[in-house]
mmCIF file of C-alpha atoms in Angstrom:
data_model
loop_
_atom_site.group_PDB
_atom_site.id
_atom_site.type_symbol
_atom_site.label_atom_id
_atom_site.label_comp_id
_atom_site.label_asym_id
_atom_site.label_seq_id
_atom_site.Cartn_x
_atom_site.Cartn_y
_atom_site.Cartn_z
ATOM 1 C CA MET A 545 230.431 62.118 80.687
ATOM 2 C CA THR A 546 232.648 62.383 83.758
ATOM 3 C CA ARG A 547 234.972 59.625 84.792
ATOM 4 C CA ASP A 548 232.818 59.000 87.925
ATOM 5 C CA ASP A 549 229.715 58.694 85.737
ATOM 6 C CA GLN A 550 231.569 56.246 83.464
ATOM 7 C CA GLN A 551 232.386 54.056 86.419
ATOM 8 C CA ARG A 552 228.861 54.207 87.819
ATOM 9 C CA LEU A 553 227.505 53.380 84.372
ATOM 10 C CA LEU A 554 229.870 50.346 84.189
ATOM 11 C CA ASP A 555 228.596 49.242 87.665
ATOM 12 C CA ILE A 556 224.983 49.505 86.397
ATOM 13 C CA LEU A 557 225.804 47.535 83.240
ATOM 14 C CA GLU A 558 227.561 44.804 85.162
ATOM 15 C CA CYS A 559 224.503 44.430 87.372
ATOM 16 C CA VAL A 560 222.166 44.527 84.358
ATOM 17 C CA ASN A 561 224.135 41.686 82.736
ATOM 18 C CA ASP A 562 223.880 39.591 85.920
ATOM 19 C CA LEU A 563 220.173 40.297 86.201
ATOM 20 C CA ALA A 564 219.760 39.114 82.596
ATOM 21 C CA GLN A 565 221.093 35.762 83.682
ATOM 22 C CA ILE A 566 218.635 35.580 86.544
ATOM 23 C CA SER A 567 215.774 36.559 84.256
ATOM 24 C CA LYS A 568 216.429 33.394 82.202
ATOM 25 C CA LEU A 569 214.739 31.479 85.029
ATOM 26 C CA THR A 570 210.969 30.973 84.914
ATOM 27 C CA LEU A 571 208.887 32.959 87.297
ATOM 28 C CA ASN A 572 208.176 29.784 89.315
ATOM 29 C CA ASP A 573 211.863 28.912 89.481
ATOM 30 C CA PHE A 574 212.689 32.401 90.580
ATOM 31 C CA LEU A 575 209.982 32.414 93.274
ATOM 32 C CA SER A 576 211.191 29.085 94.687
ATOM 33 C CA ASN A 577 214.875 30.127 94.637
ATOM 34 C CA LYS A 578 215.694 32.380 97.606
ATOM 35 C CA ILE A 579 219.356 32.687 96.501
ATOM 36 C CA ALA A 580 218.282 34.042 93.060
ATOM 37 C CA GLN A 581 215.848 36.425 94.788
ATOM 38 C CA ARG A 582 218.527 37.746 97.142
ATOM 39 C CA ALA A 583 221.051 38.072 94.310
ATOM 40 C CA ALA A 584 218.482 40.086 92.272
ATOM 41 C CA GLU A 585 217.752 42.289 95.267
ATOM 42 C CA ARG A 586 221.406 42.994 95.851
ATOM 43 C CA LEU A 587 222.064 43.804 92.169
ATOM 44 C CA LEU A 588 219.098 46.188 92.208
ATOM 45 C CA GLU A 589 220.510 47.824 95.325
ATOM 46 C CA ILE A 590 223.841 48.382 93.551
ATOM 47 C CA ILE A 591 221.993 49.818 90.502
ATOM 48 C CA GLY A 592 220.105 52.202 92.774
ATOM 49 C CA GLU A 593 223.201 53.291 94.596
ATOM 50 C CA ALA A 594 225.077 53.821 91.346
ATOM 51 C CA ALA A 595 222.092 55.804 89.961
ATOM 52 C CA ASN A 596 222.116 57.979 93.083
ATOM 53 C CA SER A 597 225.848 58.740 92.487
ATOM 54 C CA LEU A 598 225.454 59.754 88.819
ATOM 55 C CA GLY A 599 225.866 63.447 88.093
ATOM 56 C CA GLU A 600 222.778 65.580 87.492
ATOM 57 C CA GLU A 601 223.974 66.407 83.945
ATOM 58 C CA PHE A 602 224.097 62.698 83.013
ATOM 59 C CA LYS A 603 220.624 62.142 84.565
ATOM 60 C CA ALA A 604 219.224 65.094 82.672
ATOM 61 C CA ARG A 605 220.599 63.751 79.392
ATOM 62 C CA HIS A 606 218.706 60.560 80.105
ATOM 63 C CA GLY A 607 215.446 62.028 81.241
ATOM 64 C CA GLY A 608 213.505 58.946 80.145
ATOM 65 C CA VAL A 609 215.035 56.973 83.002
ATOM 66 C CA GLU A 610 213.076 56.807 86.231
ATOM 67 C CA TRP A 611 216.066 57.775 88.409
ATOM 68 C CA ARG A 612 213.943 58.423 91.524
ATOM 69 C CA GLN A 613 212.225 55.109 91.169
ATOM 70 C CA LEU A 614 215.584 53.266 90.929
ATOM 71 C CA ILE A 615 216.881 55.090 93.970
ATOM 72 C CA ALA A 616 213.673 54.574 95.942
ATOM 73 C CA LEU A 617 213.807 50.856 95.123
ATOM 74 C CA ARG A 618 217.344 50.728 96.517
ATOM 75 C CA HIS A 619 216.137 52.359 99.773
ATOM 76 C CA LEU A 620 213.257 49.839 100.006
ATOM 77 C CA LEU A 621 215.581 46.917 99.507
ATOM 78 C CA ALA A 622 218.111 48.161 101.967
ATOM 79 C CA HIS A 623 215.877 49.467 104.717
ATOM 80 C CA HIS A 624 212.537 47.765 104.346
ATOM 81 C CA TYR A 625 213.659 44.348 103.054
ATOM 82 C CA HIS A 626 210.859 42.690 105.013
ATOM 83 C CA ARG A 627 208.294 44.340 102.694
ATOM 84 C CA VAL A 628 209.952 43.099 99.431
ATOM 85 C CA ASP A 629 207.618 41.179 97.140
ATOM 86 C CA PRO A 630 209.562 38.647 94.993
ATOM 87 C CA GLN A 631 206.947 38.944 92.242
ATOM 88 C CA GLN A 632 207.540 42.692 92.061
ATOM 89 C CA ILE A 633 211.278 42.084 91.861
ATOM 90 C CA TRP A 634 210.632 39.728 88.960
ATOM 91 C CA ILE A 635 208.666 42.453 87.175
ATOM 92 C CA VAL A 636 211.488 44.881 87.727
ATOM 93 C CA ILE A 637 214.199 42.582 86.353
ATOM 94 C CA THR A 638 212.157 41.299 83.374
ATOM 95 C CA ALA A 639 210.403 44.523 82.313
ATOM 96 C CA GLN A 640 211.918 47.641 83.842
ATOM 97 C CA ILE A 641 215.618 46.796 83.621
ATOM 98 C CA PRO A 642 215.419 46.187 79.826
ATOM 99 C CA GLU A 643 213.680 49.530 79.552
ATOM 100 C CA LEU A 644 216.562 51.115 81.547
ATOM 101 C CA VAL A 645 219.082 49.749 79.056
ATOM 102 C CA TYR A 646 216.984 51.015 76.163
ATOM 103 C CA SER A 647 216.634 54.492 77.748
ATOM 104 C CA LEU A 648 220.402 54.767 78.286
ATOM 105 C CA GLY A 649 220.795 54.295 74.548
ATOM 106 C CA SER A 650 224.259 54.714 73.014
ATOM 107 C CA ASP A 651 225.944 55.145 76.399
ATOM 108 C CA VAL A 652 225.509 51.404 76.966
ATOM 109 C CA ARG A 653 226.083 50.094 73.456
#
């Protein structure tokens, strides 16, 4: 793993840890808390940007990760923020982000 990939992976892990804190809220609390929603959106943007910066070799080694989906979500959040559905963000942070950590395997443990 290159030094750049290591840094991007650390960026992703930091965001994942912060999202884990947000995911401790109930769905109703999340939906009624704009600050938590915006924080989650920003953290997902950072994950998407970091994913976009990872080397192709790293991405190929972790073929189970939906890299394009992460990057597309980042573009949606950054450029089409008015179309963001908070319930979909909740699904991402409570279901898909844990899958990301699992798919990255030993690189994150």
